[in-house]
Coordinates of C-alpha atoms in Angstrom, one line a residue:
Chain A
M978 CA 15.6 125.0 49.8
S979 CA 13.5 127.1 52.0
A980 CA 13.1 124.6 54.8
T981 CA 14.4 125.8 58.1
P982 CA 17.1 123.5 59.7
P983 CA 15.9 122.0 63.0
E984 CA 17.5 123.3 66.1
R985 CA 18.5 119.9 67.4
V986 CA 19.4 116.9 65.3
R987 CA 19.9 113.3 66.5
I988 CA 23.2 111.8 65.4
G989 CA 24.1 108.2 65.9
V990 CA 27.6 106.9 66.6
L991 CA 28.4 103.4 65.5
A992 CA 29.3 101.8 68.9
L993 CA 30.6 98.3 68.1
Q994 CA 34.2 99.3 69.0
G995 CA 36.6 102.2 68.9
D996 CA 36.7 105.8 70.1
V997 CA 32.9 106.1 70.4
R998 CA 32.9 108.1 73.6
E999 CA 35.0 110.9 72.1
H1000 CA 32.6 111.3 69.2
L1001 CA 29.6 111.3 71.5
A1002 CA 31.2 114.0 73.6
V1003 CA 32.1 116.3 70.7
L1004 CA 28.6 116.0 69.1
T1005 CA 26.9 116.7 72.4
A1006 CA 29.1 119.7 73.0
L1007 CA 28.0 121.0 69.5
G1008 CA 24.3 120.7 70.6
A1009 CA 23.3 117.5 68.8
E1010 CA 21.6 114.7 70.5
A1011 CA 24.2 112.0 70.2
V1012 CA 23.3 108.3 70.7
P1013 CA 25.3 105.1 70.4
V1014 CA 24.2 102.6 67.7
R1015 CA 24.8 98.9 68.1
R1016 CA 21.6 97.4 66.8
P1017 CA 19.5 97.8 63.6
E1018 CA 16.6 99.3 65.5
E1019 CA 18.8 102.0 66.9
L1020 CA 19.4 103.3 63.4
A1021 CA 15.7 104.3 63.2
G1022 CA 15.2 108.0 64.0
V1023 CA 18.8 109.2 63.6
D1024 CA 19.4 112.1 61.2
G1025 CA 23.0 111.3 60.7
L1026 CA 25.6 108.7 61.6
V1027 CA 29.3 108.9 62.7
L1028 CA 31.5 105.9 62.0
P1029 CA 34.3 106.2 64.6
G1030 CA 38.0 105.3 64.7
G1031 CA 38.9 101.8 65.7
E1032 CA 39.7 98.6 63.9
S1033 CA 37.7 98.4 60.6
T1034 CA 38.1 94.6 60.5
T1035 CA 36.6 94.3 64.1
M1036 CA 33.7 96.6 63.4
T1037 CA 32.9 94.9 60.1
T1038 CA 33.1 91.4 61.6
L1039 CA 30.7 92.5 64.4
A1040 CA 28.4 94.3 62.0
V1041 CA 28.1 91.2 59.8
R1042 CA 27.7 88.8 62.8
T1043 CA 24.9 90.9 64.4
G1044 CA 23.0 91.7 61.2
L1045 CA 23.8 95.4 61.3
L1046 CA 25.8 95.6 58.1
E1047 CA 22.9 95.5 55.6
P1048 CA 20.8 98.1 57.5
L1049 CA 23.9 100.3 57.7
R1050 CA 24.5 100.0 54.0
D1051 CA 20.8 100.7 53.2
A1052 CA 20.9 103.7 55.4
V1053 CA 24.0 105.4 54.1
R1054 CA 23.3 104.5 50.4
G1055 CA 19.7 105.8 51.0
G1056 CA 21.0 109.2 51.8
L1057 CA 21.6 109.2 55.6
P1058 CA 24.4 111.8 56.2
A1059 CA 27.5 110.1 57.5
Y1060 CA 30.9 111.1 58.8
G1061 CA 33.7 108.5 59.1
T1062 CA 37.1 109.0 60.8
C1063 CA 40.0 106.6 60.1
A1064 CA 38.3 103.1 60.3
G1065 CA 35.1 105.0 59.5
L1066 CA 36.6 106.1 56.2
V1067 CA 37.5 102.4 55.5
L1068 CA 33.9 101.4 56.2
L1069 CA 32.4 104.1 53.9
A1070 CA 34.7 103.4 51.0
G1071 CA 33.6 101.8 47.7
R1072 CA 36.9 99.8 47.3
L1073 CA 39.7 98.7 49.6
L1074 CA 43.4 98.0 49.2
D1075 CA 45.5 96.1 51.8
A1076 CA 42.4 94.7 53.5
P1077 CA 41.7 91.0 54.3
P1078 CA 40.1 89.4 51.3
G1079 CA 36.4 89.8 51.2
Q1080 CA 36.2 92.6 53.8
P1081 CA 32.8 94.2 53.0
T1082 CA 32.2 98.0 53.0
L1083 CA 29.2 100.3 52.9
G1084 CA 30.1 101.7 49.6
A1085 CA 28.9 105.2 50.3
L1086 CA 32.0 107.0 48.8
D1087 CA 33.3 106.5 45.3
V1088 CA 36.8 106.2 46.5
T1089 CA 39.6 103.5 46.7
V1090 CA 41.0 103.5 50.3
R1091 CA 44.3 101.9 51.2
R1092 CA 44.3 100.6 54.8
N1093 CA 47.2 101.3 57.1
A1094 CA 48.6 103.3 54.2
F1095 CA 51.1 105.4 56.1
G1096 CA 52.6 102.2 57.7
R1097 CA 52.6 100.6 61.2
Q1098 CA 52.3 102.5 64.5
A1099 CA 55.9 103.7 64.4
E1100 CA 54.8 105.8 61.4
S1101 CA 51.7 107.2 63.1
F1102 CA 52.0 111.0 63.3
E1103 CA 50.4 114.3 64.0
S1104 CA 50.5 117.3 61.8
R1105 CA 48.5 120.4 60.7
V1106 CA 46.1 119.9 57.8
E1107 CA 44.2 122.6 55.9
L1108 CA 40.7 121.6 55.0
A1109 CA 38.5 123.2 52.3
G1110 CA 35.3 124.4 53.8
V1111 CA 36.7 124.6 57.3
P1112 CA 37.5 128.2 58.3
G1113 CA 39.9 129.3 61.0
G1114 CA 43.3 127.9 59.8
P1115 CA 44.8 124.4 59.8
L1116 CA 43.4 121.6 61.9
S1117 CA 45.4 119.6 64.4
A1118 CA 45.3 116.1 62.8
V1119 CA 46.3 112.8 64.5
F1120 CA 46.9 109.9 62.1
I1121 CA 47.0 106.4 63.8
R1122 CA 47.9 103.6 61.4
A1123 CA 45.7 105.7 59.1
P1124 CA 44.3 104.9 55.7
W1125 CA 44.5 107.4 52.8
V1126 CA 42.3 107.8 49.7
E1127 CA 44.3 106.4 46.8
E1128 CA 41.7 107.3 44.1
A1129 CA 38.6 109.5 44.2
G1130 CA 35.8 109.4 41.7
P1131 CA 34.6 112.5 39.8
D1132 CA 31.8 113.3 42.3
V1133 CA 34.1 113.2 45.2
E1134 CA 35.4 116.5 46.5
V1135 CA 38.9 116.4 48.0
L1136 CA 38.9 118.5 51.2
G1137 CA 42.4 118.0 52.4
R1138 CA 45.9 116.5 51.8
V1139 CA 49.0 115.8 53.9
V1140 CA 51.6 118.5 53.7
G1141 CA 55.3 117.5 54.1
G1142 CA 56.9 114.2 55.0
A1143 CA 57.0 111.0 53.0
A1144 CA 53.3 111.1 52.2
D1145 CA 53.2 114.7 51.0
G1146 CA 50.1 115.3 48.9
R1147 CA 48.1 112.2 49.9
I1148 CA 44.3 112.7 50.1
V1149 CA 43.1 112.5 53.8
A1150 CA 39.7 114.2 53.7
V1151 CA 36.9 113.9 51.2
R1152 CA 33.2 114.7 50.8
Q1153 CA 30.6 113.3 48.4
G1154 CA 27.2 114.8 48.9
D1155 CA 26.2 114.3 52.6
V1156 CA 29.0 111.9 53.3
V1157 CA 32.3 113.2 54.8
A1158 CA 35.4 111.3 55.8
T1159 CA 38.8 112.0 57.2
S1160 CA 41.9 109.7 57.6
F1161 CA 42.6 111.5 60.9
H1162 CA 40.8 111.8 64.3
P1163 CA 39.4 115.3 65.1
E1164 CA 37.6 113.6 68.0
L1165 CA 41.0 113.2 69.8
T1166 CA 42.3 116.7 69.6
G1167 CA 39.6 119.0 70.9
D1168 CA 39.2 120.7 67.6
T1169 CA 35.5 120.6 66.8
R1170 CA 35.4 122.2 63.4
V1171 CA 35.0 119.1 61.2
H1172 CA 32.2 117.8 63.5
A1173 CA 30.6 121.3 63.3
L1174 CA 30.7 121.0 59.5
F1175 CA 29.1 117.6 59.7
V1176 CA 26.4 118.7 62.2
D1177 CA 25.6 121.4 59.7
V1178 CA 25.3 118.9 56.9
V1179 CA 22.9 116.8 59.0
R1180 CA 20.8 119.9 59.9
Q1181 CA 20.4 120.8 56.2
A1182 CA 19.6 117.3 55.2
A1183 CA 17.1 116.9 58.1
A1184 CA 15.4 120.2 57.1
V1185 CA 14.9 118.9 53.5
G1186 CA 13.9 115.4 54.7
R1187 CA 11.4 116.7 57.2
A1188 CA 9.9 119.2 54.6
V1189 CA 9.4 116.2 52.3
A1190 CA 8.1 114.0 55.1
V1191 CA 5.3 116.5 55.9
P1192 CA 2.8 116.2 52.9
S1193 CA 0.9 119.4 53.7
G1194 CA 4.0 121.4 53.0
A1195 CA 4.1 122.7 56.6
G1196 CA 7.9 121.9 56.5
A1197 CA 9.0 124.7 58.8
G1198 CA 6.8 123.4 61.6
A1199 CA 8.6 120.1 61.3
P1200 CA 8.1 117.4 63.9
D1201 CA 10.2 117.6 67.1
P1202 CA 13.8 116.4 66.7
G1203 CA 14.2 112.7 67.3
G1204 CA 10.5 112.1 67.1
E1205 CA 10.7 111.2 63.5
Q1206 CA 10.8 107.6 62.5
Chain B
M1438 CA 38.2 126.4 69.7
S1439 CA 41.3 126.0 67.6
S1440 CA 44.0 123.9 69.2
H1441 CA 46.5 123.6 66.4
A1442 CA 49.1 125.8 68.2
D1443 CA 50.5 122.7 70.0
V1444 CA 50.5 120.5 66.9
P1445 CA 53.7 120.3 64.7
A1446 CA 53.4 121.9 61.3
T1447 CA 54.9 118.9 59.5
P1448 CA 54.3 115.2 60.2
T1449 CA 55.8 114.2 63.5
T1450 CA 55.9 110.6 64.9
G1451 CA 56.1 109.2 68.5
T1452 CA 54.3 112.0 70.3
D1453 CA 52.2 111.2 73.5
R1454 CA 49.1 111.9 71.5
V1455 CA 50.1 109.5 68.8
K1456 CA 51.1 106.8 71.3
R1457 CA 48.0 107.1 73.5
G1458 CA 45.9 107.5 70.3
L1459 CA 46.3 103.9 69.2
A1460 CA 45.0 102.6 72.5
E1461 CA 42.0 104.9 72.1
Q1462 CA 41.3 103.1 68.8
L1463 CA 41.4 99.7 70.5
K1464 CA 38.7 100.6 73.1
G1465 CA 35.8 98.2 73.3
G1466 CA 37.9 95.5 71.8
V1467 CA 39.7 92.2 72.6
I1468 CA 43.4 91.7 72.3
M1469 CA 44.3 88.0 72.0
D1470 CA 47.5 86.1 72.8
V1471 CA 48.7 84.1 69.7
V1472 CA 51.8 81.9 69.2
T1473 CA 51.5 81.1 65.5
P1474 CA 50.5 83.0 62.3
E1475 CA 47.5 80.6 62.0
Q1476 CA 46.3 81.5 65.5
A1477 CA 46.7 85.2 64.6
R1478 CA 44.5 84.8 61.5
I1479 CA 41.9 83.0 63.6
A1480 CA 42.0 85.9 66.1
E1481 CA 41.6 88.5 63.3
D1482 CA 38.7 86.6 61.7
A1483 CA 37.0 86.4 65.1
G1484 CA 37.2 90.2 65.5
A1485 CA 40.2 90.8 67.7
V1486 CA 41.4 94.4 67.6
A1487 CA 45.0 93.4 68.0
V1488 CA 47.1 90.3 68.8
M1489 CA 49.9 89.7 71.3
A1490 CA 52.7 87.7 69.6
L1491 CA 54.2 85.2 71.9
E1492 CA 56.3 82.1 71.9
R1493 CA 54.3 80.5 74.8
V1494 CA 51.0 81.6 76.3
P1495 CA 51.1 82.3 80.1
A1496 CA 49.6 79.0 81.0
D1497 CA 52.5 77.2 79.3
I1498 CA 55.1 79.6 80.8
R1499 CA 53.6 78.6 84.2
A1500 CA 53.6 74.9 83.4
Q1501 CA 57.1 74.8 81.9
G1502 CA 58.9 77.2 84.3
G1503 CA 62.4 78.5 83.6
I1504 CA 63.2 82.0 82.4
A1505 CA 60.6 83.6 80.2
R1506 CA 62.0 86.1 77.7
M1507 CA 61.0 88.1 74.6
S1508 CA 59.8 85.9 71.8
D1509 CA 62.0 84.8 68.9
P1510 CA 61.9 87.6 66.3
D1511 CA 60.9 85.0 63.7
V1512 CA 57.7 84.3 65.7
V1513 CA 56.9 88.0 66.0
Q1514 CA 57.7 88.7 62.3
G1515 CA 55.6 85.7 61.1
I1516 CA 52.6 87.0 63.1
I1517 CA 53.2 90.6 61.8
D1518 CA 53.1 89.3 58.2
A1519 CA 50.0 87.2 58.8
V1520 CA 47.5 89.9 59.9
S1521 CA 46.5 93.5 59.1
I1522 CA 45.5 94.4 62.7
P1523 CA 48.0 95.8 65.2
V1524 CA 50.6 93.4 66.7
M1525 CA 51.9 93.7 70.2
A1526 CA 54.7 91.8 71.8
K1527 CA 56.1 91.4 75.3
A1528 CA 59.4 92.6 76.7
R1529 CA 60.7 91.7 80.2
I1530 CA 60.2 94.4 82.9
G1531 CA 63.3 96.7 82.7
H1532 CA 64.7 95.0 79.6
F1533 CA 65.1 98.1 77.4
V1534 CA 67.1 96.2 74.8
E1535 CA 64.3 93.7 74.2
A1536 CA 62.0 96.7 73.8
Q1537 CA 64.4 98.2 71.3
V1538 CA 64.5 95.0 69.3
L1539 CA 60.7 94.8 69.3
Q1540 CA 60.5 98.4 68.1
A1541 CA 63.0 97.6 65.3
L1542 CA 60.8 94.6 64.3
G1543 CA 57.9 97.0 63.8
V1544 CA 55.5 95.9 66.5
D1545 CA 52.7 98.4 67.2
Y1546 CA 52.8 98.2 71.0
V1547 CA 55.3 96.8 73.5
D1548 CA 53.9 95.1 76.6
E1549 CA 56.4 95.5 79.5
S1550 CA 55.1 92.4 81.1
E1551 CA 55.2 90.7 84.5
V1552 CA 54.3 87.4 82.7
L1553 CA 58.0 87.3 81.6
T1554 CA 60.8 87.0 84.1
P1555 CA 61.8 90.5 85.2
A1556 CA 65.2 91.7 84.0
D1557 CA 65.6 94.5 86.5
E1558 CA 64.4 94.4 90.2
A1559 CA 64.2 98.1 90.7
H1560 CA 63.7 99.9 87.4
H1561 CA 61.1 99.7 84.6
I1562 CA 61.9 100.8 81.1
D1563 CA 62.1 104.6 80.4
K1564 CA 59.3 104.4 77.9
H1565 CA 59.6 108.1 76.9
A1566 CA 62.7 107.2 75.0
F1567 CA 60.8 105.1 72.4
T1568 CA 58.7 105.8 69.3
V1569 CA 56.7 102.6 69.9
P1570 CA 54.0 102.9 72.6
F1571 CA 54.0 100.7 75.7
V1572 CA 51.3 99.0 77.7
C1573 CA 52.0 98.1 81.3
G1574 CA 50.3 96.1 84.0
A1575 CA 49.1 97.5 87.3
T1576 CA 47.5 96.1 90.5
D1577 CA 46.4 99.5 91.9
L1578 CA 46.3 103.2 91.1
G1579 CA 49.7 104.0 92.4
E1580 CA 51.3 101.4 90.2
A1581 CA 49.3 102.6 87.2
L1582 CA 50.5 106.2 87.8
R1583 CA 54.1 105.2 88.2
R1584 CA 54.0 103.4 84.8
I1585 CA 52.3 106.4 83.2
A1586 CA 55.0 108.7 84.6
E1587 CA 57.6 106.4 83.0
G1588 CA 55.8 106.9 79.6
A1589 CA 53.2 104.0 79.4
A1590 CA 50.6 105.0 76.9
M1591 CA 48.1 102.3 78.0
I1592 CA 47.4 100.5 81.3
R1593 CA 46.0 97.0 81.9
S1594 CA 45.0 95.6 85.2
K1595 CA 47.4 92.7 85.8
G1596 CA 45.1 89.9 87.1
E1597 CA 47.0 86.6 87.4
A1598 CA 47.9 85.5 83.9
G1599 CA 47.6 81.8 82.9
T1600 CA 45.2 80.8 85.6
G1601 CA 41.9 81.1 83.8
N1602 CA 40.7 82.6 87.1
V1603 CA 39.2 86.1 86.9
V1604 CA 39.4 86.8 90.7
E1605 CA 42.7 88.8 90.6
A1606 CA 41.6 90.8 87.5
T1607 CA 38.5 91.8 89.4
R1608 CA 40.6 92.7 92.5
H1609 CA 43.0 94.9 90.5
M1610 CA 40.3 96.6 88.4
R1611 CA 38.3 97.4 91.5
A1612 CA 41.4 98.7 93.2
I1613 CA 42.3 101.0 90.3
R1614 CA 38.8 102.4 89.9
A1615 CA 38.3 102.8 93.6
G1616 CA 41.6 104.7 93.8
I1617 CA 40.5 107.1 91.1
R1618 CA 37.1 107.6 92.8
R1619 CA 38.8 108.4 96.1
L1620 CA 41.1 111.0 94.5
T1621 CA 38.1 112.9 93.1
T1622 CA 36.9 113.5 96.7
L1623 CA 40.2 115.0 98.0
D1624 CA 41.0 118.7 98.4
E1625 CA 44.2 120.3 97.2
T1626 CA 46.1 119.8 100.5
E1627 CA 45.1 116.1 100.7
L1628 CA 46.3 115.5 97.2
F1629 CA 49.9 116.1 98.3
V1630 CA 49.5 113.3 100.8
A1631 CA 47.8 111.1 98.3
A1632 CA 50.7 111.5 95.9
K1633 CA 53.1 110.5 98.7
E1634 CA 51.0 107.5 99.6
L1635 CA 50.5 106.4 96.0
R1636 CA 54.3 106.9 95.3
A1637 CA 53.3 108.8 92.2
P1638 CA 54.0 112.3 90.8
H1639 CA 51.9 115.0 92.3
D1640 CA 50.9 116.6 88.9
L1641 CA 49.7 113.2 87.6
V1642 CA 47.7 112.7 90.8
V1643 CA 46.1 116.1 90.4
E1644 CA 45.3 115.4 86.7
V1645 CA 43.5 112.2 87.7
A1646 CA 41.6 113.8 90.5
R1647 CA 40.3 116.5 88.2
A1648 CA 39.4 114.3 85.3
G1649 CA 38.1 111.3 87.3
T1650 CA 39.8 109.0 84.9
L1651 CA 43.3 107.9 84.0
P1652 CA 45.0 110.0 81.2
V1653 CA 45.5 106.8 79.2
V1654 CA 43.2 103.9 78.2
L1655 CA 42.6 101.2 80.9
F1656 CA 42.2 97.6 79.8
T1657 CA 42.0 94.4 81.9
A1658 CA 44.0 91.2 81.7
G1659 CA 45.0 88.1 83.5
G1660 CA 42.5 85.2 83.9
I1661 CA 39.7 86.1 81.6
A1662 CA 38.4 82.9 80.1
T1663 CA 34.7 83.3 79.3
P1664 CA 32.4 85.8 77.6
A1665 CA 30.8 86.5 81.0
D1666 CA 34.3 87.2 82.5
A1667 CA 35.0 89.8 79.7
A1668 CA 31.6 91.4 80.2
M1669 CA 32.0 91.7 84.0
M1670 CA 35.4 93.4 83.6
V1671 CA 33.9 95.9 81.1
Q1672 CA 31.0 96.6 83.6
L1673 CA 33.7 97.1 86.3
G1674 CA 35.3 99.8 84.2
A1675 CA 37.7 98.1 81.8
E1676 CA 37.7 99.8 78.4
G1677 CA 38.8 96.6 76.7
V1678 CA 40.1 93.1 77.4
F1679 CA 43.3 91.1 76.9
V1680 CA 42.7 87.4 76.7
G1681 CA 45.8 85.3 77.0
S1682 CA 45.6 81.5 77.5
G1683 CA 41.8 81.6 77.7
I1684 CA 41.2 81.3 74.0
F1685 CA 43.8 78.9 72.5
K1686 CA 43.8 76.7 75.6
S1687 CA 40.1 76.1 75.2
G1688 CA 38.2 73.5 73.2
D1689 CA 37.0 75.6 70.3
P1690 CA 39.2 78.7 70.0
A1691 CA 37.6 80.4 67.0
Q1692 CA 34.1 80.2 68.5
R1693 CA 35.2 81.2 72.0
A1694 CA 37.2 84.2 70.5
A1695 CA 34.2 85.4 68.6
A1696 CA 32.0 85.0 71.6
I1697 CA 34.3 87.0 73.9
V1698 CA 34.5 89.8 71.2
Q1699 CA 30.7 90.0 71.1
A1700 CA 30.4 89.9 74.9
T1701 CA 32.8 92.8 75.2
T1702 CA 30.8 95.0 72.7
F1703 CA 27.4 94.0 74.4
A1704 CA 28.8 93.8 77.9
D1705 CA 25.6 95.4 79.3
D1706 CA 23.2 93.0 77.5
P1707 CA 22.8 89.7 79.3
A1708 CA 20.7 88.2 76.5
V1709 CA 23.6 88.6 74.1
I1710 CA 26.0 87.1 76.6
A1711 CA 23.7 84.2 77.2
K1712 CA 23.4 83.6 73.4
V1713 CA 27.1 83.7 72.6
S1714 CA 28.0 81.6 75.7
R1715 CA 26.0 78.5 74.4
G1716 CA 27.9 75.5 73.1
L1717 CA 31.4 76.9 73.5
G1718 CA 32.9 73.6 74.6
E1719 CA 35.5 73.3 77.3
P1720 CA 37.0 76.4 78.8
M1721 CA 40.7 76.3 79.7
V1722 CA 41.3 74.4 82.9
G1723 CA 41.8 76.9 85.6
I1724 CA 44.1 77.2 88.6
S1725 CA 43.0 78.4 92.0
V1726 CA 45.1 81.5 92.8
D1727 CA 45.1 80.5 96.5
T1728 CA 47.2 77.4 95.8
L1729 CA 49.9 79.4 93.9
P1730 CA 53.1 79.9 95.8
D1731 CA 54.3 83.5 96.0
S1732 CA 57.1 82.8 93.6
Q1733 CA 54.6 81.9 90.9
R1734 CA 52.4 85.0 91.3
F1735 CA 53.2 87.1 88.3
A1736 CA 51.2 90.1 89.6
A1737 CA 53.7 90.7 92.4
R1738 CA 56.4 91.5 89.7
G1739 CA 56.7 95.2 89.1
W1740 CA 57.7 98.0 91.4

């Protein structure tokens, strides 16, 4: 693609509950325009979406009750770049294990995710995790009652696994197209590299989307960031 | 900026970051007191981020009197087995063995709570000694910082539990937030005096003065009974809400619980609060805090 990525992209953070503020701060520090998303109309005009850490049951219940679930599903299945941490991974999954019966998901990742897979809070931990596509050595990773990816479909790229301990080798970071997810919380540790990778994904996707959106082919002179509907 | 140098190379449990991290995930949410597995499931379905497993809610502790202790392990276990969200449970102030038992049961957070009868009149639990994280109550900034120094990974303003009266929660949340704001205006010399006045460690006082916020998550508790109560506390600076007797002592617990969850998320949107407040039925019968004798004021417990 020859389209030039826009300088500034607008990234929404699902703000029903959870560590929303931390994601907004990291995205802002990386030069993105970060906005909270609680209502369907707030999804319009975002180039990407972060699904934060929190309680997936709470976020799902609120999304269903406020009519946000279907617009979210349409957006991420329609190609909106998304990054989920912890509960965000649960929301993006195609299939869940150890979830309350009938808990809906957005189905943006062809993975089976086990909720609270590492155990209760006493088993929550921090460790270093090496991620494919993230240069600069291992990341500091905090796992809080975290899920893991039990099975990943053929189109899913496994980016990282736990090293050592009882859960050695478990999948904790994946990517499928423009959708990225981690079991852990880079937003809590001050390590901005996974977010930087995602902002880059959003920039590339926005460049392509904006090139397509301008029929004359004047893609490089794309509309100003955030001005797009 | 890479910051992995301070992170262990292999999985390590019970660190400050892990303990405080769970509270970070609960932000914007509602934690509900429950006494049975059925209530726990109602709370989870309503959108609670966690439940507090109890034998009696504070209003009943108040009404029945006597010594209030840690719940029967069967009650706690039954609630742990019933839901997939985090389960908290209360230990008496200073009762480190109750806390050890709750940790052994697998609870996700221990609330060292003034709602129970204190077990030690001078000392709180050394919370650094545990893998399980603790939440503690506070009426002002000094009390909050003393608890954090002892290892609390989350603070809640105390309010006056079991009254259905939000006035004390308001007082304590305002006091904590005003205390933080004041610290940010002081110079280095004045911070030494502030630490002395707050009866809190100087390094922690300096940390709060620089950051303009507590180093742990701040929730509110004690007397929240309506969606508007919850939203007011969030607007006053609470990062989330504990609701005790307010839900299961009301006329329609499931609907009230769902309404308080929604009001907490949309605390800045009066139209949403108006909508969810309609047709909720009877709130819990409240108690005027002015008529409570000092011996029945839970908030005064804790040192």
